[in-house]
Amino acid sequence: MRKNFKGGTTPPIVDVSLEGGKRLVKLSAVNTPIVDVIRSVAEEAQINYFIFSEIKGNVTANLSNVSFNSFLTMIFQGTPYTYRFEKGIYIIGERSLEGLRDHQIVRLESRSIDSVQSFIPVEMRKGVEIKEFKELNSFLLTGSSPQIAEVVAFLKTIDRPVPMITIEVIIIDIRKNRGISTGISAGTSDSVKTGGNVLPGLNYTFGSKSINAFLGRLGSNNIINLGKVPQNFYVKLSALEQNNNVDIRQTPKLTTLNGHVANLSIGNTRYYSSTTQNVLESLSTQTVVTQQFTPVEANLAIDIKPVVSGDEQVTLNIDVKISDFTDTPPTGPPPTSNSKFRSIIRVRNQDMVVLGGLERTEKDESASGTPILSRIPILKWLFSNRKKGTIKTVSIIFIRPTIQY
């Protein structure tokens, strides 16, 4: 039915129907004062109301079959006014009034309050005071009831279980070492005895008694007389080849939340010393020597960031860094070799991923001998010692993610 209001420039058209025991409002208004619209609808629907403060502003609306609560919520959207239903009466006025403010505690079930508050839209937070209640993983909301209800509905929408991913990492290092040592060395020593290995590799030491006995046999025909060697003289022959294959297996397990990085670092630390000498000049000159030990690390570091999609597939951002010590010098920092790679892969839940081909090769050659003679072909085998070594390391990494809720 149509009701006319003296204060309204354009009277609203209001009709109220009863369906299922609920009063539904039908409204049509064009640039009509808000207070006139509220009075018209409340009187037509026979609803008790009380207006605390002056309500300013006009409204243009065309609503059909809405409840009185929904009507008030839409009318007051974006205005400094609100309402509260208490003891059968709708109390209407400014949001800042003490009687119209409400409070509510909202507890999150699946999310942490630390990561949720920043997601609440700025417009939705206007007029609502939000405080964290960390002990209960809850928010304390203070403000008007309609705005609090809007924030509560938003929090329930984003309060979903966050997937947790368990990442099983299997690391296999296959190391192959090969070394060759050949040469003849001689010298004097008080504690050397005849003996050593002949098979499978030659590493034999001849003492003075064995050498003199051999020289005696050569001079038994009185044609060649080489004399004798001193009592503490020795000769060492070496021709040895070594091959080692070592498999190192590690199976750590990492667990992280969806979208967060899981870190794994395995390695060792070595220290090298550096000495600093300072001279202090005073009545008596003093020298202060300071020795400092500096650490150097060689690690296998893996960073994995899993992201779970809606079809239960996992996208893995993998970052691998490998460093090894290549030598142990007597002084100074030990040298290291470094290799790294990054990869982004997508796998199904509980599928195994193989990352192979991380191969590192180290070669070492050293020789010592008599000057000039150690460089002449054939003679160099009698007047020098030579060592050759090769270390080949192949790393294979298996990764399997498992989604848990």
PDB file of N, CA and C in Angstrom, residues 58 80 97 135 190 194 257 288 318 354 372-373 405:
ATOM      1  N   ASN A  58      19.512  10.397   2.441  1.00  0.00           N
ATOM      2  CA  ASN A  58      18.435   9.855   1.631  1.00  0.00           C
ATOM      3  C   ASN A  58      18.845   8.511   1.056  1.00  0.00           C
ATOM      4  N   PRO A  80      26.975   5.769   9.006  1.00  0.00           N
ATOM      5  CA  PRO A  80      27.422   5.694  10.416  1.00  0.00           C
ATOM      6  C   PRO A  80      26.345   5.175  11.359  1.00  0.00           C
ATOM      7  N   LEU A  97      27.333   4.852  19.607  1.00  0.00           N
ATOM      8  CA  LEU A  97      26.577   4.892  20.855  1.00  0.00           C
ATOM      9  C   LEU A  97      26.825   3.622  21.654  1.00  0.00           C
ATOM     10  N   GLU A 135      46.004 -16.929  23.274  1.00  0.00           N
ATOM     11  CA  GLU A 135      45.895 -18.113  24.123  1.00  0.00           C
ATOM     12  C   GLU A 135      44.777 -19.048  23.674  1.00  0.00           C
ATOM     13  N   ASP A 190     116.898 -45.397  11.534  1.00  0.00           N
ATOM     14  CA  ASP A 190     117.326 -46.348  12.576  1.00  0.00           C
ATOM     15  C   ASP A 190     116.292 -47.427  12.832  1.00  0.00           C
ATOM     16  N   THR A 194     113.423 -54.974   7.006  1.00  0.00           N
ATOM     17  CA  THR A 194     113.019 -55.547   5.733  1.00  0.00           C
ATOM     18  C   THR A 194     111.622 -56.141   5.857  1.00  0.00           C
ATOM     19  N   LEU A 257      54.043 -26.812   6.211  1.00  0.00           N
ATOM     20  CA  LEU A 257      52.708 -26.425   5.781  1.00  0.00           C
ATOM     21  C   LEU A 257      52.717 -26.042   4.308  1.00  0.00           C
ATOM     22  N   VAL A 288     102.518  -9.158  20.914  1.00  0.00           N
ATOM     23  CA  VAL A 288     101.297  -9.920  21.210  1.00  0.00           C
ATOM     24  C   VAL A 288     100.921 -10.731  19.972  1.00  0.00           C
ATOM     25  N   ILE A 318      62.351 -26.752  -5.970  1.00  0.00           N
ATOM     26  CA  ILE A 318      63.506 -27.421  -5.376  1.00  0.00           C
ATOM     27  C   ILE A 318      64.763 -26.613  -5.672  1.00  0.00           C
ATOM     28  N   VAL A 354      62.883 -38.507  -8.966  1.00  0.00           N
ATOM     29  CA  VAL A 354      64.313 -38.815  -8.944  1.00  0.00           C
ATOM     30  C   VAL A 354      65.077 -37.644  -9.553  1.00  0.00           C
ATOM     31  N   ILE A 372     116.434 -33.364 -12.902  1.00  0.00           N
ATOM     32  CA  ILE A 372     116.899 -33.770 -14.238  1.00  0.00           C
ATOM     33  C   ILE A 372     116.658 -35.256 -14.455  1.00  0.00           C
ATOM     34  N   LEU A 373     117.168 -36.114 -13.557  1.00  0.00           N
ATOM     35  CA  LEU A 373     117.007 -37.560 -13.748  1.00  0.00           C
ATOM     36  C   LEU A 373     115.535 -37.974 -13.692  1.00  0.00           C
ATOM     37  N   TYR A 405      46.050 -33.824   6.058  1.00  0.00           N
ATOM     38  CA  TYR A 405      45.132 -32.783   6.514  1.00  0.00           C
ATOM     39  C   TYR A 405      44.897 -32.957   8.017  1.00  0.00           C
TER      40      TYR A 405
END
